[in-house]
Amino acid sequence: MFSSCKEQKPQLIKIEGQQIQITDSISFNEEIESFIKPFREHIDSDLDSVLAYSPDTYTKDDTELNTAIGNLMVGIMFSEGNPVFRKRTEANIDIVVLNRGGIRAAIPKGSITARTAYKVMPFENKIVVAGLKGDKIYDIVEYLVTRKQAHPILGLKIILDKGYNLIESSINGEQIDKNKTYYVATSDYLYNGGDNMTFFKPNESYENLDYKIRNAMIDYLKKVDTINPKRDDRFIRK
């Protein structure tokens, strides 16, 4: 008589872990440091290279509904992104919408470096362009009016009364046409519903420029000597 036994598979019984604190007591490893040092120095050199000059400190908290730094950022998205979009589609961007929370740091007075750009825009967000009918633009206007925050916009003008009620809205000085398709640039994060901006979908068209907002900022700063962002009347209360 023959007998056989099946091979038993090992089974996980328990997992044990230990917390290891990273403190100054961890010994310095000269071999690792000597390997990393040239890479660190190269990166630091790139990040600390001066790109432009800022005559003042600009923050996202300087006013209620539109800020100089916010206007700068959407201006950069347009100036750097529109040539790419136009080359691909033979159309122009009509509106730019960004979120206030996406601006993560101030631009301090003095030299602006690549490191500044990484602090202001640390995320890997890219510029995308959605084709939206005019009725969707009204959804954007309603969102901005109800939030009462300085979400940066370009091309779109919104005027409120003292009680935050909408008086008028327009695109590049013209009344919004519900039947017209407008090309709206934003970040891929917002396009996908970030900050509850759900109005980008569905849409008439979509174009991913494959261009990071931070890289657009660096490219722009390389072209200018001194930045001069301004608050204006694009989103105000009367």
PDB file of C-alpha atoms in Angstrom:
ATOM      1  CA  MET A   1       0.000   0.000   0.000  1.00  0.00           C
ATOM      2  CA  PHE A   2       1.279   3.382  -0.969  1.00  0.00           C
ATOM      3  CA  SER A   3       0.664   6.592   0.916  1.00  0.00           C
ATOM      4  CA  SER A   4       1.262  10.185  -0.123  1.00  0.00           C
ATOM      5  CA  CYS A   5       1.159  13.572   1.530  1.00  0.00           C
ATOM      6  CA  LYS A   6       0.454  16.927   0.022  1.00  0.00           C
ATOM      7  CA  GLU A   7       3.096  19.602   0.383  1.00  0.00           C
ATOM      8  CA  GLN A   8       1.820  22.229   2.791  1.00  0.00           C
ATOM      9  CA  LYS A   9       2.214  25.866   1.745  1.00  0.00           C
ATOM     10  CA  PRO A  10       3.699  28.213   4.321  1.00  0.00           C
ATOM     11  CA  GLN A  11       1.159  30.452   5.992  1.00  0.00           C
ATOM     12  CA  LEU A  12       1.682  33.891   7.453  1.00  0.00           C
ATOM     13  CA  ILE A  13       1.016  33.775  11.182  1.00  0.00           C
ATOM     14  CA  LYS A  14       1.957  37.255  12.331  1.00  0.00           C
ATOM     15  CA  ILE A  15       3.918  40.354  11.411  1.00  0.00           C
ATOM     16  CA  GLU A  16       6.164  42.065  13.887  1.00  0.00           C
ATOM     17  CA  GLY A  17       7.519  45.593  13.468  1.00  0.00           C
ATOM     18  CA  GLN A  18       9.802  47.937  15.273  1.00  0.00           C
ATOM     19  CA  GLN A  19       9.802  51.724  15.201  1.00  0.00           C
ATOM     20  CA  ILE A  20      13.195  53.166  14.327  1.00  0.00           C
ATOM     21  CA  GLN A  21      13.496  56.874  15.021  1.00  0.00           C
ATOM     22  CA  ILE A  22      15.582  58.998  12.691  1.00  0.00           C
ATOM     23  CA  THR A  23      17.566  61.294  14.942  1.00  0.00           C
ATOM     24  CA  ASP A  24      20.971  62.935  15.151  1.00  0.00           C
ATOM     25  CA  SER A  25      22.198  59.836  16.930  1.00  0.00           C
ATOM     26  CA  ILE A  26      22.324  57.904  13.636  1.00  0.00           C
ATOM     27  CA  SER A  27      25.956  57.642  12.670  1.00  0.00           C
ATOM     28  CA  PHE A  28      27.300  59.585   9.677  1.00  0.00           C
ATOM     29  CA  ASN A  29      28.301  57.382   6.742  1.00  0.00           C
ATOM     30  CA  GLU A  30      31.158  59.044   4.881  1.00  0.00           C
ATOM     31  CA  GLU A  31      30.979  56.610   1.965  1.00  0.00           C
ATOM     32  CA  ILE A  32      27.317  57.386   1.287  1.00  0.00           C
ATOM     33  CA  GLU A  33      27.875  61.122   1.796  1.00  0.00           C
ATOM     34  CA  SER A  34      30.795  61.212  -0.661  1.00  0.00           C
ATOM     35  CA  PHE A  35      28.647  59.417  -3.243  1.00  0.00           C
ATOM     36  CA  ILE A  36      25.673  61.779  -2.809  1.00  0.00           C
ATOM     37  CA  LYS A  37      27.626  65.044  -2.476  1.00  0.00           C
ATOM     38  CA  PRO A  38      28.296  65.799  -6.182  1.00  0.00           C
ATOM     39  CA  PHE A  39      24.659  65.129  -7.077  1.00  0.00           C
ATOM     40  CA  ARG A  40      23.434  67.355  -4.242  1.00  0.00           C
ATOM     41  CA  GLU A  41      25.799  70.158  -5.239  1.00  0.00           C
ATOM     42  CA  HIS A  42      24.674  69.949  -8.868  1.00  0.00           C
ATOM     43  CA  ILE A  43      20.985  70.074  -7.911  1.00  0.00           C
ATOM     44  CA  ASP A  44      21.551  72.932  -5.444  1.00  0.00           C
ATOM     45  CA  SER A  45      23.405  74.878  -8.126  1.00  0.00           C
ATOM     46  CA  ASP A  46      20.478  74.511 -10.542  1.00  0.00           C
ATOM     47  CA  LEU A  47      17.847  75.347  -7.933  1.00  0.00           C
ATOM     48  CA  ASP A  48      19.705  78.414  -6.639  1.00  0.00           C
ATOM     49  CA  SER A  49      20.418  79.932 -10.034  1.00  0.00           C
ATOM     50  CA  VAL A  50      18.801  83.389 -10.265  1.00  0.00           C
ATOM     51  CA  LEU A  51      16.081  83.646 -12.925  1.00  0.00           C
ATOM     52  CA  ALA A  52      14.548  87.074 -12.271  1.00  0.00           C
ATOM     53  CA  TYR A  53      13.995  89.743  -9.629  1.00  0.00           C
ATOM     54  CA  SER A  54      10.925  90.505  -7.516  1.00  0.00           C
ATOM     55  CA  PRO A  55      10.541  94.151  -6.394  1.00  0.00           C
ATOM     56  CA  ASP A  56       8.146  93.151  -3.611  1.00  0.00           C
ATOM     57  CA  THR A  57       6.796  90.162  -1.709  1.00  0.00           C
ATOM     58  CA  TYR A  58       3.671  88.670  -3.286  1.00  0.00           C
ATOM     59  CA  THR A  59       1.314  86.330  -1.420  1.00  0.00           C
ATOM     60  CA  LYS A  60      -2.069  84.763  -2.120  1.00  0.00           C
ATOM     61  CA  ASP A  61      -3.514  86.573   0.915  1.00  0.00           C
ATOM     62  CA  ASP A  62      -3.023  90.173  -0.182  1.00  0.00           C
ATOM     63  CA  THR A  63      -6.656  90.744  -1.262  1.00  0.00           C
ATOM     64  CA  GLU A  64     -10.069  89.145  -1.195  1.00  0.00           C
ATOM     65  CA  LEU A  65     -10.922  88.139  -4.780  1.00  0.00           C
ATOM     66  CA  ASN A  66      -7.841  88.568  -6.966  1.00  0.00           C
ATOM     67  CA  THR A  67      -4.192  88.707  -6.016  1.00  0.00           C
ATOM     68  CA  ALA A  68      -1.041  89.817  -7.771  1.00  0.00           C
ATOM     69  CA  ILE A  69       0.586  86.392  -7.449  1.00  0.00           C
ATOM     70  CA  GLY A  70      -2.555  84.649  -8.676  1.00  0.00           C
ATOM     71  CA  ASN A  71      -2.787  86.965 -11.676  1.00  0.00           C
ATOM     72  CA  LEU A  72       0.880  86.280 -12.372  1.00  0.00           C
ATOM     73  CA  MET A  73       0.392  82.515 -12.344  1.00  0.00           C
ATOM     74  CA  VAL A  74      -2.579  82.446 -14.727  1.00  0.00           C
ATOM     75  CA  GLY A  75      -0.749  84.966 -16.919  1.00  0.00           C
ATOM     76  CA  ILE A  76       2.190  82.567 -17.092  1.00  0.00           C
ATOM     77  CA  MET A  77      -0.081  79.641 -17.941  1.00  0.00           C
ATOM     78  CA  PHE A  78      -1.485  81.669 -20.825  1.00  0.00           C
ATOM     79  CA  SER A  79       1.740  83.191 -22.149  1.00  0.00           C
ATOM     80  CA  GLU A  80       3.645  79.898 -22.073  1.00  0.00           C
ATOM     81  CA  GLY A  81       0.774  77.499 -22.744  1.00  0.00           C
ATOM     82  CA  ASN A  82      -1.134  79.271 -25.515  1.00  0.00           C
ATOM     83  CA  PRO A  83       1.614  78.974 -28.175  1.00  0.00           C
ATOM     84  CA  VAL A  84       1.681  75.212 -27.563  1.00  0.00           C
ATOM     85  CA  PHE A  85      -2.109  74.964 -27.738  1.00  0.00           C
ATOM     86  CA  ARG A  86      -2.338  77.152 -30.848  1.00  0.00           C
ATOM     87  CA  LYS A  87       0.334  75.115 -32.652  1.00  0.00           C
ATOM     88  CA  ARG A  88      -1.619  71.923 -32.006  1.00  0.00           C
ATOM     89  CA  THR A  89      -5.157  73.162 -32.606  1.00  0.00           C
ATOM     90  CA  GLU A  90      -4.926  76.525 -34.455  1.00  0.00           C
ATOM     91  CA  ALA A  91      -7.139  77.906 -31.663  1.00  0.00           C
ATOM     92  CA  ASN A  92      -6.385  80.183 -28.720  1.00  0.00           C
ATOM     93  CA  ILE A  93      -7.024  79.803 -25.011  1.00  0.00           C
ATOM     94  CA  ASP A  94      -9.912  82.053 -23.945  1.00  0.00           C
ATOM     95  CA  ILE A  95      -9.861  81.592 -20.173  1.00  0.00           C
ATOM     96  CA  VAL A  96      -7.449  80.331 -17.529  1.00  0.00           C
ATOM     97  CA  VAL A  97      -8.695  79.016 -14.175  1.00  0.00           C
ATOM     98  CA  LEU A  98      -6.416  78.019 -11.314  1.00  0.00           C
ATOM     99  CA  ASN A  99      -7.081  77.349  -7.629  1.00  0.00           C
ATOM    100  CA  ARG A 100      -5.900  79.563  -4.810  1.00  0.00           C
ATOM    101  CA  GLY A 101      -4.741  76.546  -2.798  1.00  0.00           C
ATOM    102  CA  GLY A 102      -2.446  75.421  -5.611  1.00  0.00           C
ATOM    103  CA  ILE A 103      -0.163  78.381  -4.910  1.00  0.00           C
ATOM    104  CA  ARG A 104       1.843  76.962  -2.032  1.00  0.00           C
ATOM    105  CA  ALA A 105       4.256  79.763  -1.166  1.00  0.00           C
ATOM    106  CA  ALA A 106       4.862  83.479  -1.537  1.00  0.00           C
ATOM    107  CA  ILE A 107       7.311  85.038  -3.960  1.00  0.00           C
ATOM    108  CA  PRO A 108       9.631  87.016  -1.659  1.00  0.00           C
ATOM    109  CA  LYS A 109      11.237  90.325  -2.515  1.00  0.00           C
ATOM    110  CA  GLY A 110      14.637  89.876  -4.101  1.00  0.00           C
ATOM    111  CA  SER A 111      16.144  87.292  -6.410  1.00  0.00           C
ATOM    112  CA  ILE A 112      13.802  84.645  -7.802  1.00  0.00           C
ATOM    113  CA  THR A 113      15.408  81.256  -8.288  1.00  0.00           C
ATOM    114  CA  ALA A 114      14.288  77.914  -9.626  1.00  0.00           C
ATOM    115  CA  ARG A 115      13.939  76.877  -5.983  1.00  0.00           C
ATOM    116  CA  THR A 116      11.330  79.647  -5.600  1.00  0.00           C
ATOM    117  CA  ALA A 117       9.341  78.121  -8.443  1.00  0.00           C
ATOM    118  CA  TYR A 118       9.435  74.706  -6.763  1.00  0.00           C
ATOM    119  CA  LYS A 119       8.165  76.243  -3.531  1.00  0.00           C
ATOM    120  CA  VAL A 120       5.345  78.155  -5.226  1.00  0.00           C
ATOM    121  CA  MET A 121       4.302  75.216  -7.387  1.00  0.00           C
ATOM    122  CA  PRO A 122       5.690  71.996  -5.844  1.00  0.00           C
ATOM    123  CA  PHE A 123       3.228  69.653  -7.528  1.00  0.00           C
ATOM    124  CA  GLU A 124       3.614  67.910 -10.879  1.00  0.00           C
ATOM    125  CA  ASN A 125       0.417  69.471 -12.245  1.00  0.00           C
ATOM    126  CA  LYS A 126       0.256  69.985 -16.003  1.00  0.00           C
ATOM    127  CA  ILE A 127      -1.605  72.515 -18.141  1.00  0.00           C
ATOM    128  CA  VAL A 128      -4.663  71.080 -19.870  1.00  0.00           C
ATOM    129  CA  VAL A 129      -7.265  72.808 -22.030  1.00  0.00           C
ATOM    130  CA  ALA A 130     -10.964  71.913 -22.103  1.00  0.00           C
ATOM    131  CA  GLY A 131     -13.404  73.141 -24.719  1.00  0.00           C
ATOM    132  CA  LEU A 132     -16.541  74.227 -22.833  1.00  0.00           C
ATOM    133  CA  LYS A 133     -19.853  75.628 -24.036  1.00  0.00           C
ATOM    134  CA  GLY A 134     -20.965  78.962 -22.605  1.00  0.00           C
ATOM    135  CA  ASP A 135     -23.431  77.362 -20.188  1.00  0.00           C
ATOM    136  CA  LYS A 136     -20.472  75.600 -18.559  1.00  0.00           C
ATOM    137  CA  ILE A 137     -18.728  78.951 -18.233  1.00  0.00           C
ATOM    138  CA  TYR A 138     -21.703  80.131 -16.202  1.00  0.00           C
ATOM    139  CA  ASP A 139     -21.071  77.140 -13.920  1.00  0.00           C
ATOM    140  CA  ILE A 140     -17.501  78.405 -13.436  1.00  0.00           C
ATOM    141  CA  VAL A 141     -18.812  81.881 -12.642  1.00  0.00           C
ATOM    142  CA  GLU A 142     -21.294  80.475 -10.114  1.00  0.00           C
ATOM    143  CA  TYR A 143     -18.543  78.442  -8.458  1.00  0.00           C
ATOM    144  CA  LEU A 144     -16.277  81.481  -8.107  1.00  0.00           C
ATOM    145  CA  VAL A 145     -19.094  83.705  -6.824  1.00  0.00           C
ATOM    146  CA  THR A 146     -20.201  81.227  -4.160  1.00  0.00           C
ATOM    147  CA  ARG A 147     -16.653  80.399  -2.975  1.00  0.00           C
ATOM    148  CA  LYS A 148     -15.723  84.079  -2.433  1.00  0.00           C
ATOM    149  CA  GLN A 149     -12.012  83.260  -2.734  1.00  0.00           C
ATOM    150  CA  ALA A 150      -9.189  84.570  -4.874  1.00  0.00           C
ATOM    151  CA  HIS A 151      -9.088  81.626  -7.269  1.00  0.00           C
ATOM    152  CA  PRO A 152      -6.908  83.032 -10.075  1.00  0.00           C
ATOM    153  CA  ILE A 153      -8.636  83.663 -13.418  1.00  0.00           C
ATOM    154  CA  LEU A 154      -7.677  85.197 -16.748  1.00  0.00           C
ATOM    155  CA  GLY A 155      -9.962  86.217 -19.617  1.00  0.00           C
ATOM    156  CA  LEU A 156     -12.999  86.004 -17.383  1.00  0.00           C
ATOM    157  CA  LYS A 157     -14.286  89.118 -15.606  1.00  0.00           C
ATOM    158  CA  ILE A 158     -16.677  88.971 -12.652  1.00  0.00           C
ATOM    159  CA  ILE A 159     -18.195  91.952 -10.841  1.00  0.00           C
ATOM    160  CA  LEU A 160     -20.138  91.515  -7.580  1.00  0.00           C
ATOM    161  CA  ASP A 161     -22.051  93.918  -5.383  1.00  0.00           C
ATOM    162  CA  LYS A 162     -21.232  94.443  -1.709  1.00  0.00           C
ATOM    163  CA  GLY A 163     -23.398  91.474  -0.782  1.00  0.00           C
ATOM    164  CA  TYR A 164     -21.485  89.127  -3.116  1.00  0.00           C
ATOM    165  CA  ASN A 165     -24.316  89.047  -5.658  1.00  0.00           C
ATOM    166  CA  LEU A 166     -23.332  88.829  -9.300  1.00  0.00           C
ATOM    167  CA  ILE A 167     -23.689  92.074 -11.243  1.00  0.00           C
ATOM    168  CA  GLU A 168     -22.072  90.981 -14.489  1.00  0.00           C
ATOM    169  CA  SER A 169     -19.642  88.518 -16.047  1.00  0.00           C
ATOM    170  CA  SER A 170     -17.882  88.579 -19.397  1.00  0.00           C
ATOM    171  CA  ILE A 171     -15.114  86.961 -21.424  1.00  0.00           C
ATOM    172  CA  ASN A 172     -12.481  89.282 -22.852  1.00  0.00           C
ATOM    173  CA  GLY A 173     -14.945  92.165 -22.732  1.00  0.00           C
ATOM    174  CA  GLU A 174     -17.809  90.347 -24.452  1.00  0.00           C
ATOM    175  CA  GLN A 175     -21.010  88.798 -23.143  1.00  0.00           C
ATOM    176  CA  ILE A 176     -20.818  85.047 -22.569  1.00  0.00           C
ATOM    177  CA  ASP A 177     -22.441  83.155 -25.460  1.00  0.00           C
ATOM    178  CA  LYS A 178     -24.108  79.958 -24.237  1.00  0.00           C
ATOM    179  CA  ASN A 179     -23.739  78.330 -27.659  1.00  0.00           C
ATOM    180  CA  LYS A 180     -20.077  79.176 -28.203  1.00  0.00           C
ATOM    181  CA  THR A 181     -17.216  76.862 -27.298  1.00  0.00           C
ATOM    182  CA  TYR A 182     -14.556  78.501 -25.142  1.00  0.00           C
ATOM    183  CA  TYR A 183     -11.138  77.019 -24.528  1.00  0.00           C
ATOM    184  CA  VAL A 184     -10.368  76.948 -20.815  1.00  0.00           C
ATOM    185  CA  ALA A 185      -6.857  76.221 -19.535  1.00  0.00           C
ATOM    186  CA  THR A 186      -6.461  74.740 -16.084  1.00  0.00           C
ATOM    187  CA  SER A 187      -4.400  72.139 -14.230  1.00  0.00           C
ATOM    188  CA  ASP A 188      -4.957  68.431 -14.689  1.00  0.00           C
ATOM    189  CA  TYR A 189      -5.740  68.273 -10.957  1.00  0.00           C
ATOM    190  CA  LEU A 190      -8.644  70.705 -11.283  1.00  0.00           C
ATOM    191  CA  TYR A 191      -9.770  69.172 -14.570  1.00  0.00           C
ATOM    192  CA  ASN A 192     -10.259  65.900 -12.715  1.00  0.00           C
ATOM    193  CA  GLY A 193     -12.461  67.512 -10.064  1.00  0.00           C
ATOM    194  CA  GLY A 194      -9.955  68.895  -7.571  1.00  0.00           C
ATOM    195  CA  ASP A 195     -11.336  71.590  -5.228  1.00  0.00           C
ATOM    196  CA  ASN A 196     -14.800  70.402  -6.310  1.00  0.00           C
ATOM    197  CA  MET A 197     -14.363  71.997  -9.732  1.00  0.00           C
ATOM    198  CA  THR A 198     -16.629  69.494 -11.458  1.00  0.00           C
ATOM    199  CA  PHE A 199     -17.580  71.735 -14.384  1.00  0.00           C
ATOM    200  CA  PHE A 200     -14.770  70.682 -16.751  1.00  0.00           C
ATOM    201  CA  LYS A 201     -16.549  67.431 -17.650  1.00  0.00           C
ATOM    202  CA  PRO A 202     -18.273  66.612 -19.916  1.00  0.00           C
ATOM    203  CA  ASN A 203     -16.703  68.879 -22.522  1.00  0.00           C
ATOM    204  CA  GLU A 204     -16.457  69.512 -26.240  1.00  0.00           C
ATOM    205  CA  SER A 205     -12.718  68.824 -26.433  1.00  0.00           C
ATOM    206  CA  TYR A 206      -9.666  68.125 -24.305  1.00  0.00           C
ATOM    207  CA  GLU A 207      -5.973  68.780 -24.853  1.00  0.00           C
ATOM    208  CA  ASN A 208      -3.183  67.848 -22.444  1.00  0.00           C
ATOM    209  CA  LEU A 209      -0.265  70.159 -23.214  1.00  0.00           C
ATOM    210  CA  ASP A 210       2.098  67.838 -21.301  1.00  0.00           C
ATOM    211  CA  TYR A 211       3.608  70.989 -19.812  1.00  0.00           C
ATOM    212  CA  LYS A 212       4.039  71.301 -16.061  1.00  0.00           C
ATOM    213  CA  ILE A 213       2.865  74.593 -14.580  1.00  0.00           C
ATOM    214  CA  ARG A 214       6.110  74.834 -12.608  1.00  0.00           C
ATOM    215  CA  ASN A 215       8.157  74.410 -15.792  1.00  0.00           C
ATOM    216  CA  ALA A 216       6.064  77.096 -17.487  1.00  0.00           C
ATOM    217  CA  MET A 217       6.851  79.379 -14.541  1.00  0.00           C
ATOM    218  CA  ILE A 218      10.587  78.709 -14.861  1.00  0.00           C
ATOM    219  CA  ASP A 219      10.495  79.272 -18.636  1.00  0.00           C
ATOM    220  CA  TYR A 220       8.677  82.574 -18.121  1.00  0.00           C
ATOM    221  CA  LEU A 221      11.078  83.788 -15.422  1.00  0.00           C
ATOM    222  CA  LYS A 222      14.048  83.094 -17.689  1.00  0.00           C
ATOM    223  CA  LYS A 223      12.596  85.582 -20.205  1.00  0.00           C
ATOM    224  CA  VAL A 224      11.994  88.501 -17.851  1.00  0.00           C
ATOM    225  CA  ASP A 225      14.364  90.636 -15.828  1.00  0.00           C
ATOM    226  CA  THR A 226      11.900  91.812 -13.181  1.00  0.00           C
ATOM    227  CA  ILE A 227       8.363  90.608 -12.470  1.00  0.00           C
ATOM    228  CA  ASN A 228       5.655  93.194 -11.917  1.00  0.00           C
ATOM    229  CA  PRO A 229       2.374  91.411 -11.092  1.00  0.00           C
ATOM    230  CA  LYS A 230      -0.672  93.562 -10.375  1.00  0.00           C
ATOM    231  CA  ARG A 231      -4.100  93.248  -8.837  1.00  0.00           C
ATOM    232  CA  ASP A 232      -6.802  94.536 -11.153  1.00  0.00           C
ATOM    233  CA  ASP A 233     -10.566  94.553 -11.695  1.00  0.00           C
ATOM    234  CA  ARG A 234     -10.998  91.049 -13.158  1.00  0.00           C
ATOM    235  CA  PHE A 235     -12.814  89.821 -10.021  1.00  0.00           C
ATOM    236  CA  ILE A 236     -14.053  92.529  -7.663  1.00  0.00           C
ATOM    237  CA  ARG A 237     -16.843  93.758  -5.406  1.00  0.00           C
ATOM    238  CA  LYS A 238     -18.268  97.209  -6.074  1.00  0.00           C
TER     239      LYS A 238
END
